[in-house]
Short mmCIF file of C-alpha atoms in Angstrom, two decimals:
data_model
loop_
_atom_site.label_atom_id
_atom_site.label_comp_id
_atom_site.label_asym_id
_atom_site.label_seq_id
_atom_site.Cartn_x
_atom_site.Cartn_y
_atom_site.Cartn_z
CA UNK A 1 34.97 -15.65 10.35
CA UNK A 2 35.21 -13.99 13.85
CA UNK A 3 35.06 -10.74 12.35
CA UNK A 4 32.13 -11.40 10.01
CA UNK A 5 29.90 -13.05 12.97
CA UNK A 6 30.90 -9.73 15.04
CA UNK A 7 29.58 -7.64 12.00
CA UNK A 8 26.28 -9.60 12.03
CA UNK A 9 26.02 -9.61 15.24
CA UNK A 10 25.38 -6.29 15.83
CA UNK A 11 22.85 -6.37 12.56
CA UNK A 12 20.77 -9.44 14.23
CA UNK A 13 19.38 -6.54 16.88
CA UNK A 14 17.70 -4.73 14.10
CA UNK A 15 16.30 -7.91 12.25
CA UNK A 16 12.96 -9.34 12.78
CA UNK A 17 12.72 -12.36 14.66
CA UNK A 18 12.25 -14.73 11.44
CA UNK A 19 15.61 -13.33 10.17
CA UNK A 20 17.10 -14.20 13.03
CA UNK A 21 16.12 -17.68 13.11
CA UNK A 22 16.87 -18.27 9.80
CA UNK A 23 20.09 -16.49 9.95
CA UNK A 24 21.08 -18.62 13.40
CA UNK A 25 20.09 -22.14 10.94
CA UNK A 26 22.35 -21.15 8.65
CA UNK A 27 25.34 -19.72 10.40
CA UNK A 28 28.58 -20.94 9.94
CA UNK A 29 28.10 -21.91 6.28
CA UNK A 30 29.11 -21.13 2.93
CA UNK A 31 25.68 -19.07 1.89
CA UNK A 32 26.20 -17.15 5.52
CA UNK A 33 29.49 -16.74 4.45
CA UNK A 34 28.66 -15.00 0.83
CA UNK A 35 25.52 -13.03 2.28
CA UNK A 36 25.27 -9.69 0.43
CA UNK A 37 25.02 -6.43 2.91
CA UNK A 38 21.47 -5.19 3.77
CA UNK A 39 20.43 -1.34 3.38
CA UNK A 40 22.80 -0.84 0.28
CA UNK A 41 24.60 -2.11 -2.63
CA UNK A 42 23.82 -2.56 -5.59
CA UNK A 43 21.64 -5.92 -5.17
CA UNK A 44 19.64 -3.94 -2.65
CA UNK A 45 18.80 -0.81 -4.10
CA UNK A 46 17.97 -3.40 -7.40
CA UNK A 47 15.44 -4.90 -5.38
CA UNK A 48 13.80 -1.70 -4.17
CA UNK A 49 13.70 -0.15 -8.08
CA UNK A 50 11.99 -4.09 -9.05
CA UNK A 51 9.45 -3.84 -5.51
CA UNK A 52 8.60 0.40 -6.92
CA UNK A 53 7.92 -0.94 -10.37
CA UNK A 54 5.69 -3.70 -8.99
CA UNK A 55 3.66 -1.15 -6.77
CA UNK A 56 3.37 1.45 -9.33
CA UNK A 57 1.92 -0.94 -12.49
CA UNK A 58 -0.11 -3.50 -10.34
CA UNK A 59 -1.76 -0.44 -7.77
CA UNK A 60 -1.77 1.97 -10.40
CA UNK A 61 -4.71 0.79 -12.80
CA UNK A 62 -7.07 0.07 -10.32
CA UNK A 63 -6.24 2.95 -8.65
CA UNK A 64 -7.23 4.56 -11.93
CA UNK A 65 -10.52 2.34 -12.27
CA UNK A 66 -13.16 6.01 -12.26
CA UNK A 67 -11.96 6.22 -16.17
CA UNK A 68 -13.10 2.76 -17.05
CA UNK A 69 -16.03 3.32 -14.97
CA UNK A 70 -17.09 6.77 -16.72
CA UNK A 71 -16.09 4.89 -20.37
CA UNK A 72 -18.35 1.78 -19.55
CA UNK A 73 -21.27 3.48 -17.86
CA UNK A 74 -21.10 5.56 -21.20
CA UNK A 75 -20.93 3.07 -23.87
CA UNK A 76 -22.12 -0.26 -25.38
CA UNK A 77 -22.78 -3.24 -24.29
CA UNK A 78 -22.82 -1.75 -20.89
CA UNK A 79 -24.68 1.21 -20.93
CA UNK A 80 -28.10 -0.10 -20.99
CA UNK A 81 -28.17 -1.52 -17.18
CA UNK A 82 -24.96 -0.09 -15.45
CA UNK A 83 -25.84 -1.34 -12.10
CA UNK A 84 -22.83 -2.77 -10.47
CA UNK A 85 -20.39 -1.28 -12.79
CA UNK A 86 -18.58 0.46 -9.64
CA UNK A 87 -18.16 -2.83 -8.22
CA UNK A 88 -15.62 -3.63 -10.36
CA UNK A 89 -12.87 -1.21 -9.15
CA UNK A 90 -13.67 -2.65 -5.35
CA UNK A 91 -13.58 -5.82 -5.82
CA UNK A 92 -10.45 -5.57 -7.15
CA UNK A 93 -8.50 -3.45 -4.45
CA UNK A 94 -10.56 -5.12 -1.76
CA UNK A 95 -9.38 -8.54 -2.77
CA UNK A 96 -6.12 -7.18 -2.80
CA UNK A 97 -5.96 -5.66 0.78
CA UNK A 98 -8.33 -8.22 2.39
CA UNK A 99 -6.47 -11.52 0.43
CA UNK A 100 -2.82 -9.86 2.22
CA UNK A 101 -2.93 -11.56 5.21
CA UNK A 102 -3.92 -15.13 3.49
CA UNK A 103 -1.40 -14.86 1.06
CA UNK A 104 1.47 -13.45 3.71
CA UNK A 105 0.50 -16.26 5.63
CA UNK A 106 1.23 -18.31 2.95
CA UNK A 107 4.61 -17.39 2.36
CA UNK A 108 5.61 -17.62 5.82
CA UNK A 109 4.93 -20.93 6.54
CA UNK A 110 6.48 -21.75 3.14
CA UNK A 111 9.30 -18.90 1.96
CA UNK A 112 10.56 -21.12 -0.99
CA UNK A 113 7.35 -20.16 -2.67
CA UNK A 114 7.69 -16.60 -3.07
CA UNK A 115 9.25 -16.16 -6.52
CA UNK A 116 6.99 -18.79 -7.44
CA UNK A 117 4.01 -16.84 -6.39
CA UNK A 118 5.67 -13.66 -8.60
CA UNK A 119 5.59 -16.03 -11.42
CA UNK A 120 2.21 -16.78 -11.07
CA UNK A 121 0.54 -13.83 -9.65
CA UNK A 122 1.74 -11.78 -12.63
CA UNK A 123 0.60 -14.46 -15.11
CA UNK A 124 -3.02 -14.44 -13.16
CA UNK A 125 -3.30 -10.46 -13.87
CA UNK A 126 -2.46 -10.53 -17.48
CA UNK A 127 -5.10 -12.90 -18.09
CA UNK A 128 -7.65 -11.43 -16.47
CA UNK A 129 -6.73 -8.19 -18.32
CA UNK A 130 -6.53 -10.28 -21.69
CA UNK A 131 -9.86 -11.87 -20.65
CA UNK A 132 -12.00 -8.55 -19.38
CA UNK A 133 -11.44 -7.06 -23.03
CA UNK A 134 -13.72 -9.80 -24.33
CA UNK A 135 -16.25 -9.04 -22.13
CA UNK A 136 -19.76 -8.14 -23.04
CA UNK A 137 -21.58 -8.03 -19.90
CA UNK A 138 -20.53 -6.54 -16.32
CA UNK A 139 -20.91 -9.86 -14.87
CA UNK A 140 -18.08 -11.09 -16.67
CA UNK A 141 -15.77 -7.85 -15.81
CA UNK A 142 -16.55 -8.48 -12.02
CA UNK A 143 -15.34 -11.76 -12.66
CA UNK A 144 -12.16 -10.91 -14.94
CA UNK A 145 -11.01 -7.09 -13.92
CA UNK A 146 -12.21 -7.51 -10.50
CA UNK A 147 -11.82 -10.96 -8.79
CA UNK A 148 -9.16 -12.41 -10.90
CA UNK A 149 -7.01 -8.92 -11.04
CA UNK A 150 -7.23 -9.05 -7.41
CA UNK A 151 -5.95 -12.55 -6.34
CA UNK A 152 -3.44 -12.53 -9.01
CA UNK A 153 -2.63 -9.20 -8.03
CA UNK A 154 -2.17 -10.20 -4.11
CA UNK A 155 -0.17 -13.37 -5.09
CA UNK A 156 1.82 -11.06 -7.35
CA UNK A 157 2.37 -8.17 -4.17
CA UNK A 158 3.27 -10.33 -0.88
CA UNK A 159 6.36 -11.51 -2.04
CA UNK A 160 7.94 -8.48 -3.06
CA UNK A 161 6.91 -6.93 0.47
CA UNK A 162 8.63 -10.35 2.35
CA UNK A 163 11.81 -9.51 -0.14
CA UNK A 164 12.22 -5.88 0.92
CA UNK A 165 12.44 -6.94 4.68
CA UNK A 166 15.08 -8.67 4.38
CA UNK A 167 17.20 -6.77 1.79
CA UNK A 168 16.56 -3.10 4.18
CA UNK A 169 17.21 -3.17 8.23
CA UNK A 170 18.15 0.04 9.45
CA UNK A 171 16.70 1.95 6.52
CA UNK A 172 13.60 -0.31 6.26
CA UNK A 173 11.08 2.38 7.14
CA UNK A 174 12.81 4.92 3.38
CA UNK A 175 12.57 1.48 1.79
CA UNK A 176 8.96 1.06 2.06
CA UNK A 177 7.91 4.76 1.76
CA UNK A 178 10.39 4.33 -1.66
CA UNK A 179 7.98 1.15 -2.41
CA UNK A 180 4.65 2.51 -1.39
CA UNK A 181 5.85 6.01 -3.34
CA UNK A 182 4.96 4.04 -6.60
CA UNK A 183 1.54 4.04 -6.46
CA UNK A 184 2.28 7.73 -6.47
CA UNK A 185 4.21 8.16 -9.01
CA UNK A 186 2.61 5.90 -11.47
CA UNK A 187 -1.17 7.88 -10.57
CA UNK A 188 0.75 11.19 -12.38
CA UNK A 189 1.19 9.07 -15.69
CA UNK A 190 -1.78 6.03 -16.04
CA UNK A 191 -4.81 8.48 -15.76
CA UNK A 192 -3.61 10.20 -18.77
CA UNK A 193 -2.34 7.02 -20.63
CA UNK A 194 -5.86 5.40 -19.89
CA UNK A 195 -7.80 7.97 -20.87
CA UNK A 196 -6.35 8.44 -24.19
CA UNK A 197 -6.33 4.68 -25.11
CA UNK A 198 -10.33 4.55 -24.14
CA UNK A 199 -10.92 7.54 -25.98
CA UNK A 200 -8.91 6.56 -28.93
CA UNK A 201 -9.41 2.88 -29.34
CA UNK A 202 -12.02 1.53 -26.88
CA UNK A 203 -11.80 -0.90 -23.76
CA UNK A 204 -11.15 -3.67 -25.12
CA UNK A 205 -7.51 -2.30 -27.15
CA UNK A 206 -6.97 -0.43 -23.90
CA UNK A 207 -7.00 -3.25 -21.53
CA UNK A 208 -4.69 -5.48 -24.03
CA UNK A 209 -2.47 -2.59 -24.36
CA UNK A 210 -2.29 -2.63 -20.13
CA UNK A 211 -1.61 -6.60 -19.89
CA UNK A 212 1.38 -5.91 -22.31
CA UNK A 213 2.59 -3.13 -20.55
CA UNK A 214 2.19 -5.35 -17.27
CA UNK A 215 3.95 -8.16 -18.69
CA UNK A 216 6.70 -6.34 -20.31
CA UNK A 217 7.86 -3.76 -17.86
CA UNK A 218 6.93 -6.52 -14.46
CA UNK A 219 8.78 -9.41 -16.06
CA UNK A 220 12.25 -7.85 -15.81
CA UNK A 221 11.61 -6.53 -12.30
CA UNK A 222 10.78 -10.23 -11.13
CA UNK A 223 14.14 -11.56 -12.17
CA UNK A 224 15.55 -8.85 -9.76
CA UNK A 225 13.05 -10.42 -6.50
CA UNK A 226 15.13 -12.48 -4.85
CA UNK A 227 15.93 -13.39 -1.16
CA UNK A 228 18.65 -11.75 0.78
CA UNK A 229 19.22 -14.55 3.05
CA UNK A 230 18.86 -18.29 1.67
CA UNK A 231 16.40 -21.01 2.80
CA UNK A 232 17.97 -23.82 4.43
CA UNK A 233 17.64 -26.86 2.67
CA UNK A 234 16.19 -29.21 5.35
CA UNK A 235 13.79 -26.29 6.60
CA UNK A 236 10.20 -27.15 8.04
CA UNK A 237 6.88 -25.49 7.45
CA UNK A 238 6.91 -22.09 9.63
CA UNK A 239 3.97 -21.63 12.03
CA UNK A 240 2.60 -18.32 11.55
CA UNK A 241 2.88 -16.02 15.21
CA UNK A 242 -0.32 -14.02 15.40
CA UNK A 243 0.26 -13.10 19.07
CA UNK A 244 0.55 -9.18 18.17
CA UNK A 245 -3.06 -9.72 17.40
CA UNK A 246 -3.99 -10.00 20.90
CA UNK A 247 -2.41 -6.88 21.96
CA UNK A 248 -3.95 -3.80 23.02
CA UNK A 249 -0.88 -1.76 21.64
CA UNK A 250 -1.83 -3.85 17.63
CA UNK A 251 -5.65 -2.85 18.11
CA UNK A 252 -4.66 1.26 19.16
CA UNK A 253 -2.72 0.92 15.69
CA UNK A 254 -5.10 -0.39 13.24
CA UNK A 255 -7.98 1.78 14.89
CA UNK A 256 -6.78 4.92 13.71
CA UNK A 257 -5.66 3.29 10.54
CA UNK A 258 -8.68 2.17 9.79
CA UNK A 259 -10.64 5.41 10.63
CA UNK A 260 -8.17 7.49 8.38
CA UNK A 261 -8.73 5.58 5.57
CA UNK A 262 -12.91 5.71 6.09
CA UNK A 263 -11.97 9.50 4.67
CA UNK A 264 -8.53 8.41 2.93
CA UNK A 265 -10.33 7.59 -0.42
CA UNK A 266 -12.89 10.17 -0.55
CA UNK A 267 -11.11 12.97 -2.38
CA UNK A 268 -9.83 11.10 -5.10
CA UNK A 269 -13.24 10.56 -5.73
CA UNK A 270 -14.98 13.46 -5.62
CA UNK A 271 -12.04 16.37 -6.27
CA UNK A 272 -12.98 16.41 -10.50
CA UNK A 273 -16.89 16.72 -9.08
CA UNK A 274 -16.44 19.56 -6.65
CA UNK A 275 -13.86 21.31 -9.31
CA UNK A 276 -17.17 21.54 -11.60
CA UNK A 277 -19.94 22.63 -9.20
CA UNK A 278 -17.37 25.30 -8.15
CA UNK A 279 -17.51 25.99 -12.40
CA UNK A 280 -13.57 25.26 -12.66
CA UNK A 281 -12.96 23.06 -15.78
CA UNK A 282 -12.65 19.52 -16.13
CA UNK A 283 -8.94 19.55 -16.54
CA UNK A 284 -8.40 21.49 -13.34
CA UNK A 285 -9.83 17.95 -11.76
CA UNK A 286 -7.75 16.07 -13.48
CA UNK A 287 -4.61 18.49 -12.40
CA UNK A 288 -5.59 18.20 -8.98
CA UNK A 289 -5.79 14.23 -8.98
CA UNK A 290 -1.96 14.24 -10.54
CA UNK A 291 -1.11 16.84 -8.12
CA UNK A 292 -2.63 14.61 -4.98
CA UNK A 293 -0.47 11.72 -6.56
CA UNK A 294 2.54 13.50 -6.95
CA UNK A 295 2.65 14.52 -3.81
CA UNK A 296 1.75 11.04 -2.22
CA UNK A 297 5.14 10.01 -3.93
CA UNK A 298 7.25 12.84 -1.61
CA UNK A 299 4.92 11.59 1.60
CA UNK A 300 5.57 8.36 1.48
CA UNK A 301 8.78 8.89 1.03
CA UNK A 302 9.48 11.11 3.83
CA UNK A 303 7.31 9.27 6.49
CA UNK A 304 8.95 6.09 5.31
CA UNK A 305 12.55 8.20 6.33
CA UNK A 306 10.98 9.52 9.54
CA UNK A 307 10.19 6.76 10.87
CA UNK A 308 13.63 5.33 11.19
CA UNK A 309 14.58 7.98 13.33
CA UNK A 310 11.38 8.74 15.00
CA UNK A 311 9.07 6.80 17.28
CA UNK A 312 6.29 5.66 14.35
CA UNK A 313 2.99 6.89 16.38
CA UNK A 314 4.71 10.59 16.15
CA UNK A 315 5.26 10.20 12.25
CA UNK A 316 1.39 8.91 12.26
CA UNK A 317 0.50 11.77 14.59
CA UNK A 318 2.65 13.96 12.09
CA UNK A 319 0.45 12.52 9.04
CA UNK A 320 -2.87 12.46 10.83
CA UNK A 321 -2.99 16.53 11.84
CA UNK A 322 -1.89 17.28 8.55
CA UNK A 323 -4.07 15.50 6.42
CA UNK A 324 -7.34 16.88 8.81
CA UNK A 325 -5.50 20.45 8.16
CA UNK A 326 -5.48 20.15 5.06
CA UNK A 327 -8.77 18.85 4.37
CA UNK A 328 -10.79 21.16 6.76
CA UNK A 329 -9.14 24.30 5.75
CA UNK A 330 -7.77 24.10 2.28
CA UNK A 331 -10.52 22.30 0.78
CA UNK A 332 -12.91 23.99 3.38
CA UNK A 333 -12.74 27.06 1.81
CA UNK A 334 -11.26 26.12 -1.89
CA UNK A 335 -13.13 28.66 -4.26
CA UNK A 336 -10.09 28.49 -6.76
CA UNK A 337 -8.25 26.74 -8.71
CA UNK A 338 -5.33 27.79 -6.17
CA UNK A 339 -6.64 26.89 -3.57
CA UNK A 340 -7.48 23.13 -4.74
CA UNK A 341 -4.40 22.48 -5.96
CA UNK A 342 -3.17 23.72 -2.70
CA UNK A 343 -5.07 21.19 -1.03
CA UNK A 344 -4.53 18.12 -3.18
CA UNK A 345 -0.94 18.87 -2.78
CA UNK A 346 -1.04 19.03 1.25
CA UNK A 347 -3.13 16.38 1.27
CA UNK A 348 -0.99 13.85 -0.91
CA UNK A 349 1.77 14.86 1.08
CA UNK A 350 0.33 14.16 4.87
CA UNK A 351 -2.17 11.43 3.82
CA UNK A 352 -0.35 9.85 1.31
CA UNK A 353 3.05 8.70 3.52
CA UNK A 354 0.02 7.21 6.30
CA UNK A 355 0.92 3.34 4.60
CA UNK A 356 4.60 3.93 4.72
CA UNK A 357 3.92 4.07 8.67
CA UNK A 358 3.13 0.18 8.50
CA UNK A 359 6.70 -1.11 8.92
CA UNK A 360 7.14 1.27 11.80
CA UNK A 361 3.90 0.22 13.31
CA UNK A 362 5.78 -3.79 13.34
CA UNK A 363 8.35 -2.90 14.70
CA UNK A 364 6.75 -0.87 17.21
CA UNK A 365 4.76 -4.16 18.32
CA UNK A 366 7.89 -6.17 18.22
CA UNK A 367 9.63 -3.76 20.74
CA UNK A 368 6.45 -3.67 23.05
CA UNK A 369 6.13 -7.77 22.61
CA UNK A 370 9.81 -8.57 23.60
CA UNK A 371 11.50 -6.25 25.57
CA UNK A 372 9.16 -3.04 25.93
CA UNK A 373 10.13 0.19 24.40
CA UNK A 374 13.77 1.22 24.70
CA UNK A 375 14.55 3.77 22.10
CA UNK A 376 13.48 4.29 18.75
CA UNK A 377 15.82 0.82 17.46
CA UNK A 378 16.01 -1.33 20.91
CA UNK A 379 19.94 -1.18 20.85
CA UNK A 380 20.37 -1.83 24.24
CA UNK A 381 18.84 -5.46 24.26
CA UNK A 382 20.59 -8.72 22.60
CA UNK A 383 19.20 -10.63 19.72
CA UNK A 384 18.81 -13.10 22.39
CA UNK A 385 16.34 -11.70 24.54
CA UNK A 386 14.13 -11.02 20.87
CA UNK A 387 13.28 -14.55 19.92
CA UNK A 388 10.15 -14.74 21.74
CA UNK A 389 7.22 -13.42 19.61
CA UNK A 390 7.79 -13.45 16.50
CA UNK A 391 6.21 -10.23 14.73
CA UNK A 392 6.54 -10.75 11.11
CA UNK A 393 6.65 -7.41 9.32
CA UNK A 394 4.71 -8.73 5.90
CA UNK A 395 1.98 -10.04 8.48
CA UNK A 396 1.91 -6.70 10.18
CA UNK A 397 1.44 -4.95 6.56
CA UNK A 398 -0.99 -7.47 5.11
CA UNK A 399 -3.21 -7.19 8.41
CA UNK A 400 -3.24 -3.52 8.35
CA UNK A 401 -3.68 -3.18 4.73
CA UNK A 402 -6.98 -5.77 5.36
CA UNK A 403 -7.98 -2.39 7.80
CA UNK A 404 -7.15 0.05 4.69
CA UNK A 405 -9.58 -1.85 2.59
CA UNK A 406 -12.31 -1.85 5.29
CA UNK A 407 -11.61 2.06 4.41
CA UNK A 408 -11.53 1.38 0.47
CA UNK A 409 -14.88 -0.64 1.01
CA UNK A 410 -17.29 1.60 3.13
CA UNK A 411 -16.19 5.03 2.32
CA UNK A 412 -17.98 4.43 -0.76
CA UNK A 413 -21.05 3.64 -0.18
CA UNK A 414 -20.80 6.03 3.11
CA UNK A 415 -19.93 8.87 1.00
CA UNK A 416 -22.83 8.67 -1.28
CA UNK A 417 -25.21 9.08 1.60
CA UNK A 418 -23.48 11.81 2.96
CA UNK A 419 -23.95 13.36 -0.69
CA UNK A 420 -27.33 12.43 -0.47
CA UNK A 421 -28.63 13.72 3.26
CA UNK A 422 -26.75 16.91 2.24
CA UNK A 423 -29.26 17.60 -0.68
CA UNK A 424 -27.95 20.44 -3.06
CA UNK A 425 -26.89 22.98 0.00
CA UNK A 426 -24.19 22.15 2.92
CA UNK A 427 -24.04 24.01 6.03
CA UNK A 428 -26.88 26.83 6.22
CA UNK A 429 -24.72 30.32 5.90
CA UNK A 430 -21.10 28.37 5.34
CA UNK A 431 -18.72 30.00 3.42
CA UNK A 432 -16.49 28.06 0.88
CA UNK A 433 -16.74 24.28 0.08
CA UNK A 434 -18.90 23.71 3.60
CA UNK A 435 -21.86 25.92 1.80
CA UNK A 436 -22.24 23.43 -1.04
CA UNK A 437 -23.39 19.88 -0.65
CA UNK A 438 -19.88 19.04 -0.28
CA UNK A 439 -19.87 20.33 3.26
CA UNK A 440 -20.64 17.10 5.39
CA UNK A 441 -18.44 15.10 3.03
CA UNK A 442 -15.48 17.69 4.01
CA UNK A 443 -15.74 17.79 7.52
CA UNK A 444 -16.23 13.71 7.65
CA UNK A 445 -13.31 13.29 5.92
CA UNK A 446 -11.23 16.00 8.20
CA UNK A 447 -12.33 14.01 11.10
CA UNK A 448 -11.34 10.97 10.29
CA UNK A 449 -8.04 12.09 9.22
CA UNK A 450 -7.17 13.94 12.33
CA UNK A 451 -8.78 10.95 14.74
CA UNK A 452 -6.32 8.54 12.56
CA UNK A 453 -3.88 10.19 14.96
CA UNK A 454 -4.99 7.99 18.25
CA UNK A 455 -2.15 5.89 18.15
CA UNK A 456 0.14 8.73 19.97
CA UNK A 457 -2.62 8.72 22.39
CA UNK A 458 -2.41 5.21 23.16
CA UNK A 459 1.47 5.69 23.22
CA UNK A 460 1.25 8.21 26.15
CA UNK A 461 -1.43 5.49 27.93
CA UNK A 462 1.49 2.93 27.63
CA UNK A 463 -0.58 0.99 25.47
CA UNK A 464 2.22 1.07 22.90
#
């Protein structure tokens, strides 16, 4: 027993300060005793495949939402007044990012909910899939694909983030990017799968077909969601810690995440557009979106792996410059096919592995919080001097995702008016993409990806 507190000892300095307490309540018995290892096994890496298979289905479709918006804006009974059709994609991811912190909060105060909340968030999204395909107005698709997709889909989300924190320590940041990679990976398949279903068989067989994909291929990865570390059986409601909100070094962090992702979104959007006014065919669009998804899958995954080695504002500073790169000279000046898959690639890759940053970015503001910042993991200070301020990593994520939907939600709207002031010509005697309308759009959206990089700024301040 010795031997085994030793062991853990040395694990409590990487572990978030709720792991800690609720490893200290339960020390000494038999479930501390049988506690499976963190950052490997096979439990562990089980849990990562069920938290990638969660991302990937429940992201995925809305992420793919411009199909069923070109489908319903195009056919019956929606077609005739198809005002507010493109609120149905944003309501859903906006619900999703902005609902995080509620729902995280949630589940802190009350962990023995979480596989509860799996249960039922999944069961919430396959009815409002089941119930959008009898829709016949787009009131009642706001309601079903939009709002109810998006709380289930939050309920369904949070507690596979809380899960991963405690199964990954010192390899928490490749867990994430691994986790966050899905949305990636599944953006290469869906399109495709989505489009022919809608073409083939209409909305309503297409979105039935989804909710028994969701059910079937989710349902096994829930049984695989469990805790690492048990619940003890006379715990009390958790209060939630929101201290790191009033910190300078929190407010540096979601600044330039939320300015980033003011430009994040726009290219998804508009790539298959610009592909035709440069007269490149419709597939080369649709190659470029995969390609910008593929890629997104290698970012996160290598910023997630960076950042357990590196300070996290230098993998964001890392992300930032490349995405603005990218964007201001590869889709600057993309004339060619070549060239635009050139871009969508670079740009997957940089932009794409920004969100795997987020688990860096809490424990960034746990260092800074407790003991200041000592190194990259904080190895030189006890668990003891740690119990302070408790920085929840979920928290961390769900605020900062509420900042990437702030992103999700304006660049919208933004971007049409940028579309609009730029009439049909961009920049008067530009060459490339910044002579078309496209112009103001591109250099908006390089901007904001290289500004996303202020957090290393506010690192050399000492603000973080």
């Amino acid at each position: 027993m010795a031997r085994l507190q030793s062991e853990s000892t040395v694990e409590l300095n990487d572990l978030s300060p709720d792991v800690r307490r609720t490893i200290s309540q339960v020390e000494g018995t038999r479930d501390f005793e049988a506690l499976p290892p963190a950052d490997g096994g096979r439990r562990a890496w089980l849990v990562l495949a069920a938290c990638f298979m969660v991302e990937a289905l429940l992201w995925g479709f809305p992420y793919s939402f411009g199909l069923f918006e070109k489908y319903y804006t195009t056919h019956e009974p929606f077609s005739k007044d198809p005002s507010g059709i493109a609120a149905i994609g944003t309501t859903a991811t906006g619900i999703m990012y902005f609902g995080s912190p509620v729902v995280s909060s949630i589940l802190q105060k009350w962990p023995r909910l979480r596989r509860s909340f799996c249960v039922l968030g999944l069961s919430v999204v396959v009815l409002s899939l089941v119930a959008a395909s009898f829709s016949q107005s787009i009131a009642h698709l706001i309601l079903t694909q939009g709002v109810l997709y998006g709380i289930g889909g939050a309920i369904l989300y949070f507690p596979a983030i809380l899960f991963l924190d405690e199964w990954f320590v010192r390899r928490k940041g490749l867990a994430y990017g691994i986790m966050w990679g899905g949305t990636g990976a599944s953006g290469v398949i869906i399109p495709f799968l989505l489009q022919w279903l809608l073409s083939d068989y209409g909305f309503r067989t297409a979105l039935r077909i989804w909710a028994i994909i969701m059910f079937v291929l989710t349902s096994p990865a829930l049984i695989w969601l469990k805790p690492r570390l048990p619940v003890p059986r006379d715990a009390r409601p958790r209060p939630n810690d929101l201290t790191f909100l009033r910190t300078p070094a929190f407010w540096v962090l979601q600044t330039g995440n939320v300015i980033l992702n003011l430009g994040f979104f726009i290219p998804s959007i508009y790539i298959p557009s610009y592909a035709s006014t440069i007269h490149l065919s419709s597939i080369t669009g649709t190659g470029a979106i995969s390609a910008f998804n593929a890629a997104t899958l290698c970012g996160a995954i290598g910023s997630g792996a960076l950042i357990d080695y590196l300070h996290v504002t230098t993998v964001i500073l890392i992300s930032a410059l490349g995405s603005g790169v990218a964007v201001l000279l590869f889709w600057g000046f993309a004339t060619s096919s070549g060239m635009l898959y050139t871009f969508a690639l670079l740009f997957g890759l940089f932009a794409g592995g920004f969100s795997a940053t987020w688990s860096g970015c809490a424990e960034a503001l746990r260092r800074k919080l407790n003991h200041g910042d000592r190194g990259v993991h904080g190895n030189a200070v006890s668990a003891a001097d740690v119990v302070g301020v408790n920085v929840e990593t979920g928290m961390v994520i769900a605020v900062l995702g509420a900042g990437k939907g702030i992103g999700a939600v304006v660049s919208g709207p933004l971007s049409e008016k940028l579309l609009r002031g730029a009439g049909a010509g961009g920049f008067a005697g530009a060459r490339g993409a910044y002579g078309t309308r496209y112009g103001g759009l591109i250099t908006f959206t390089g901007v904001t990806a290289c500004l996303g990089g202020v957090s290393w700024l506010g690192r050399r301040i000492g603000l973080i």
